[in-house]
mmCIF file of C-alpha atoms in Angstrom:
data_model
loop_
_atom_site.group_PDB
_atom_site.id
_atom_site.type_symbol
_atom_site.label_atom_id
_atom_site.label_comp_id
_atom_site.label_asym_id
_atom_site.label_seq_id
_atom_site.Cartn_x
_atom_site.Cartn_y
_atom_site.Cartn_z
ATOM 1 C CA UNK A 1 94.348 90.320 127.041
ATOM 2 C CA UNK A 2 93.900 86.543 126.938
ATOM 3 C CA UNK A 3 92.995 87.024 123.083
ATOM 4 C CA UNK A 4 96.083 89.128 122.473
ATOM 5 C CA UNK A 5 98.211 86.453 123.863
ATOM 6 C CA UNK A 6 96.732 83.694 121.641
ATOM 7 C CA UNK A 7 96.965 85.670 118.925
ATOM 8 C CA UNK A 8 100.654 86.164 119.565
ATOM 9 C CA UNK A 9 100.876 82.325 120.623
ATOM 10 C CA UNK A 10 99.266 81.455 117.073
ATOM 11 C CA UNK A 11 101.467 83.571 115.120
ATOM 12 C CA UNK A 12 104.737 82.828 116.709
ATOM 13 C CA UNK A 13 103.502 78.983 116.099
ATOM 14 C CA UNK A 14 102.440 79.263 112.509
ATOM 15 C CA UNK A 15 106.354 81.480 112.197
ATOM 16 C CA UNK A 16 108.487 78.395 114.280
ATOM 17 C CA UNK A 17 106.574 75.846 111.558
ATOM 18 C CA UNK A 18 107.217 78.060 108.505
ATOM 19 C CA UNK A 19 110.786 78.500 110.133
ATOM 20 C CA UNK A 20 111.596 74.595 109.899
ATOM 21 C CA UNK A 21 109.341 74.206 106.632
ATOM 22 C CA UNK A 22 112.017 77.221 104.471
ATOM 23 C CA UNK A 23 115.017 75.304 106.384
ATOM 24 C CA UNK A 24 114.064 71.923 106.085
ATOM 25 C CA UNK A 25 113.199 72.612 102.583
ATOM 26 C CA UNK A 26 116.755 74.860 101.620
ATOM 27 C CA UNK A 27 118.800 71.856 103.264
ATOM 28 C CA UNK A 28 117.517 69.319 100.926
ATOM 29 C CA UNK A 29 116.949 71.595 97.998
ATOM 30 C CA UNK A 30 121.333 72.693 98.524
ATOM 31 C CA UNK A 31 122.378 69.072 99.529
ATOM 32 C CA UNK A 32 120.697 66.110 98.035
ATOM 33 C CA UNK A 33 118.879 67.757 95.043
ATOM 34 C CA UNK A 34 121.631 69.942 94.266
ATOM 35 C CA UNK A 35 120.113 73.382 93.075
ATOM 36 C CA UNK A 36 122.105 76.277 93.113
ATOM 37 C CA UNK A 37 121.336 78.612 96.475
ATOM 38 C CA UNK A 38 119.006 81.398 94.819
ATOM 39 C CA UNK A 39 116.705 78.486 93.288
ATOM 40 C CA UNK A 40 116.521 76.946 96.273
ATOM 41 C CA UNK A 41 115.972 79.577 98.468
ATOM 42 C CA UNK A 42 113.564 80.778 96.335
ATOM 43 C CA UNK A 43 111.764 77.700 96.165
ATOM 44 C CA UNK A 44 111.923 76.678 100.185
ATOM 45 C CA UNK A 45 110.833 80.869 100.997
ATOM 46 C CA UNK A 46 107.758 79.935 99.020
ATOM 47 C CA UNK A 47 107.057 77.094 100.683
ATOM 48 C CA UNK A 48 107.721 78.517 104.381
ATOM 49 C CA UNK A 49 105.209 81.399 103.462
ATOM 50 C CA UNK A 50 102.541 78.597 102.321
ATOM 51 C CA UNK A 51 102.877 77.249 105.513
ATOM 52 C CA UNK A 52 102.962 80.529 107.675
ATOM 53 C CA UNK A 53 99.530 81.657 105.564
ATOM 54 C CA UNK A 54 98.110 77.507 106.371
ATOM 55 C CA UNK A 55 99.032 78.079 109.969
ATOM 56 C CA UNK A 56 97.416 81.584 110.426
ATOM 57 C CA UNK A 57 94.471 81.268 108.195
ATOM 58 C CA UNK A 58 93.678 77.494 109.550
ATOM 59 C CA UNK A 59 94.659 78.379 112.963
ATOM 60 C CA UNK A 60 96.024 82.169 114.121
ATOM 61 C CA UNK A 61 92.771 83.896 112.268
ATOM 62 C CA UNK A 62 90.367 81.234 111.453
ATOM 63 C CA UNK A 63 87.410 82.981 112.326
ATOM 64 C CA UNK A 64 88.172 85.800 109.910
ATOM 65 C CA UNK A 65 87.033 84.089 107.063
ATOM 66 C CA UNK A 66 89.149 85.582 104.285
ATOM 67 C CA UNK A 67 88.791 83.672 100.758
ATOM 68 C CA UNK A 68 90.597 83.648 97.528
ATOM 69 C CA UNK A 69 94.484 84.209 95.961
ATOM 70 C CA UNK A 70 94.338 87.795 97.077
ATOM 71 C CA UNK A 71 94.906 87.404 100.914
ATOM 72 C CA UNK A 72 97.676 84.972 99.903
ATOM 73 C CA UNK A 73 99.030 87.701 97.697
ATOM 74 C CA UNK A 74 99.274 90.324 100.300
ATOM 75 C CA UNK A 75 100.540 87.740 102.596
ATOM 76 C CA UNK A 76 103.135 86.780 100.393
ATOM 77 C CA UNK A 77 103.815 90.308 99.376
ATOM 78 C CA UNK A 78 103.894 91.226 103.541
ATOM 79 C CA UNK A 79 106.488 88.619 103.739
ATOM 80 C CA UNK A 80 108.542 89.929 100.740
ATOM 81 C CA UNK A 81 109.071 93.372 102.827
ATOM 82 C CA UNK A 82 109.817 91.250 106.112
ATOM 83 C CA UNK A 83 113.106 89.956 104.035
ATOM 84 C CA UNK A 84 113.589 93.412 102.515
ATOM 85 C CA UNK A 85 113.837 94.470 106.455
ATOM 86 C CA UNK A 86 116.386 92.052 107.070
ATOM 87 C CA UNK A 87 118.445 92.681 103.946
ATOM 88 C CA UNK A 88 118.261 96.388 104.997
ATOM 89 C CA UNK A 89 119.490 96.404 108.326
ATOM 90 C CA UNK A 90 122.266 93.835 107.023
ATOM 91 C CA UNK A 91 123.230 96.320 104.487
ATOM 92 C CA UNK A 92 122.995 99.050 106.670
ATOM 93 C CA UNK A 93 125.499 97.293 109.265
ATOM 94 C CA UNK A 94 127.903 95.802 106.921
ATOM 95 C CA UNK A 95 128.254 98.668 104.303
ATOM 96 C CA UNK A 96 127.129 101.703 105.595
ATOM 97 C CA UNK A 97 128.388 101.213 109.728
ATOM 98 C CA UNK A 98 131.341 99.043 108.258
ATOM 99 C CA UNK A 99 131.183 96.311 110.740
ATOM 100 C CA UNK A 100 131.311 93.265 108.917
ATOM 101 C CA UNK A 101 132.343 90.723 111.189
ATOM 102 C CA UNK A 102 130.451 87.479 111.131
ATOM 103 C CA UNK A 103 129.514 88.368 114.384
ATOM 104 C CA UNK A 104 128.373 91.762 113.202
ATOM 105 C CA UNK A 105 126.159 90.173 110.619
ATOM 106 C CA UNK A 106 125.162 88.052 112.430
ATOM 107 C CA UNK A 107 123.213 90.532 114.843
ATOM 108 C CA UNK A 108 122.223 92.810 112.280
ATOM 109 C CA UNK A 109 120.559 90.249 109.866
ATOM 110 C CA UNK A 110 118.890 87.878 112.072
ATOM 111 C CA UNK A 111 119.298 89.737 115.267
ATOM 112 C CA UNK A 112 117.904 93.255 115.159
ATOM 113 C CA UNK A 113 116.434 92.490 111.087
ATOM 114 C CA UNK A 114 114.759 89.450 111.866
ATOM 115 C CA UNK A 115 112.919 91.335 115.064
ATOM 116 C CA UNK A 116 111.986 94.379 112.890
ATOM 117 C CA UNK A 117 111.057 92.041 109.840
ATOM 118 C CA UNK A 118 108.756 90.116 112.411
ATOM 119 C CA UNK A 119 106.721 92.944 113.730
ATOM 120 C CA UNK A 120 106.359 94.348 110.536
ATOM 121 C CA UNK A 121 104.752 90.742 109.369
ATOM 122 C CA UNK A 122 102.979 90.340 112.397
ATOM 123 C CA UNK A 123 101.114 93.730 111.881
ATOM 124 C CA UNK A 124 100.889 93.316 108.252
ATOM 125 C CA UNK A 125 99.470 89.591 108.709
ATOM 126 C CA UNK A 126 97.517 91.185 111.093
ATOM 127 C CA UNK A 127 96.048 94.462 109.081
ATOM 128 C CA UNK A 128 96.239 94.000 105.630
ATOM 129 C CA UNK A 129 96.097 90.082 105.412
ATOM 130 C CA UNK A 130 93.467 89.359 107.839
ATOM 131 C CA UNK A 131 91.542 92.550 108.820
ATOM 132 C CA UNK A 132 91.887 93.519 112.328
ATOM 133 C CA UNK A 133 92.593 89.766 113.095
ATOM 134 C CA UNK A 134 89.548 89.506 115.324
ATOM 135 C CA UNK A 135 85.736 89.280 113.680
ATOM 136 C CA UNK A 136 82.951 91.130 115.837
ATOM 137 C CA UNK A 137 80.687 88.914 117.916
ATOM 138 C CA UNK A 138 77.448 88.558 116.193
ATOM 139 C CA UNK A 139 74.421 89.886 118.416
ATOM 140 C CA UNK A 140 73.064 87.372 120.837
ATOM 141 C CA UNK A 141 70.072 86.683 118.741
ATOM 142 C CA UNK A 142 72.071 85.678 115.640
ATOM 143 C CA UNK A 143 74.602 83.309 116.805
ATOM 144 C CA UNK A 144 75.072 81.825 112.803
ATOM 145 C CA UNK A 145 76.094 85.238 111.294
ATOM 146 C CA UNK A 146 79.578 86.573 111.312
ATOM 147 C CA UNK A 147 80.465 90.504 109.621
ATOM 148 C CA UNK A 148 82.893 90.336 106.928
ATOM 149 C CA UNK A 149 85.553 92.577 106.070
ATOM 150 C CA UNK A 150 82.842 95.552 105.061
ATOM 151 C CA UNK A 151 80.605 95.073 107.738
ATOM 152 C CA UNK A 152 78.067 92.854 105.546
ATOM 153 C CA UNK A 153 76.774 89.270 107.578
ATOM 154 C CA UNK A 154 77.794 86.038 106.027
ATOM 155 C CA UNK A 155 75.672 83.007 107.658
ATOM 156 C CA UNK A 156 77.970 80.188 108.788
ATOM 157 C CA UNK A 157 75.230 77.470 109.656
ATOM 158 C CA UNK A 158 75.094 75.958 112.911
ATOM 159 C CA UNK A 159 72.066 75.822 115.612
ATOM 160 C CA UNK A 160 70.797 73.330 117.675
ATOM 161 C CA UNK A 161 71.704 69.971 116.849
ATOM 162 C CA UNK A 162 73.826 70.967 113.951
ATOM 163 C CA UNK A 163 77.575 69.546 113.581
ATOM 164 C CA UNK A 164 78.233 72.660 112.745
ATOM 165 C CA UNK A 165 76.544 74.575 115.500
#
């Protein structure tokens, strides 16, 4: 239970950062550097994912030990449908329900599609990006090995007196 909690803590931190990172990042992209709003959202979601994937694979699921461009591809890709989900229930709302106050929008988009796009990346981050987002304990005689993804041991170094250990 404790571990379910930090994981959730971990997420929604690496998510607030990535939050302020795309924002940050669109305001100054819109306003001082004067790119049109499609570049520069582009530009700032790419940035906010970088800093979701930092945030999860430094922190959130460090001990899962995924390497290489693909995780950050699924990640990304995870992250794509999470804005498809928001876009959707917008749609939905606006078009298909007809209410299309600002208010109306408002809920749909980043109300009830920003909830649905978030547990569809926290699963997804969870699943597909990082495995089950917990590794198994090693066995009490091998405290240096960790399983990867397909069960095989990867040493990590440590013991007694190591700075790693």
């Amino acid at each position: 239970m404790v571990g379910r909690r930090r994981e959730l803590a971990g997420f929604a931190a690496a998510g607030l950062a990535a939050y302020a990172a795309d924002l940050g990042l669109f305001t100054y992209l819109r306003g001082p550097a004067g790119l049109d709003p499609l570049t520069a959202k582009a530009l700032s979601f790419v940035a906010g994912c970088s800093v979701a994937y930092a945030g999860n694979a430094l922190g959130t699921y460090r001990h899962t030990r995924v390497r290489g461009l693909r995780p950050y591809a699924l990640f990304v890709a995870v992250n794509l449908a999470g804005a498809a989900v928001q876009l959707l229930c917008l749609a939905v709302s606006h078009y298909g329900l007809g209410l299309t106050s600002q208010r109306a929008d408002t809920v749909s988009g980043a109300g009830i599609g920003m909830a649905l796009a978030t547990l569809l990346r926290f699963w997804g981050t969870r699943t597909l990006v990082f495995g089950n987002g917990r590794a198994e304990r090693p066995e009490r005689s091998d405290r240096n090995a960790w399983p990867d993804r397909k069960g095989r041991v990867e040493r990590t170094g440590g013991g007694v007196g190591s700075w790693t250990g």
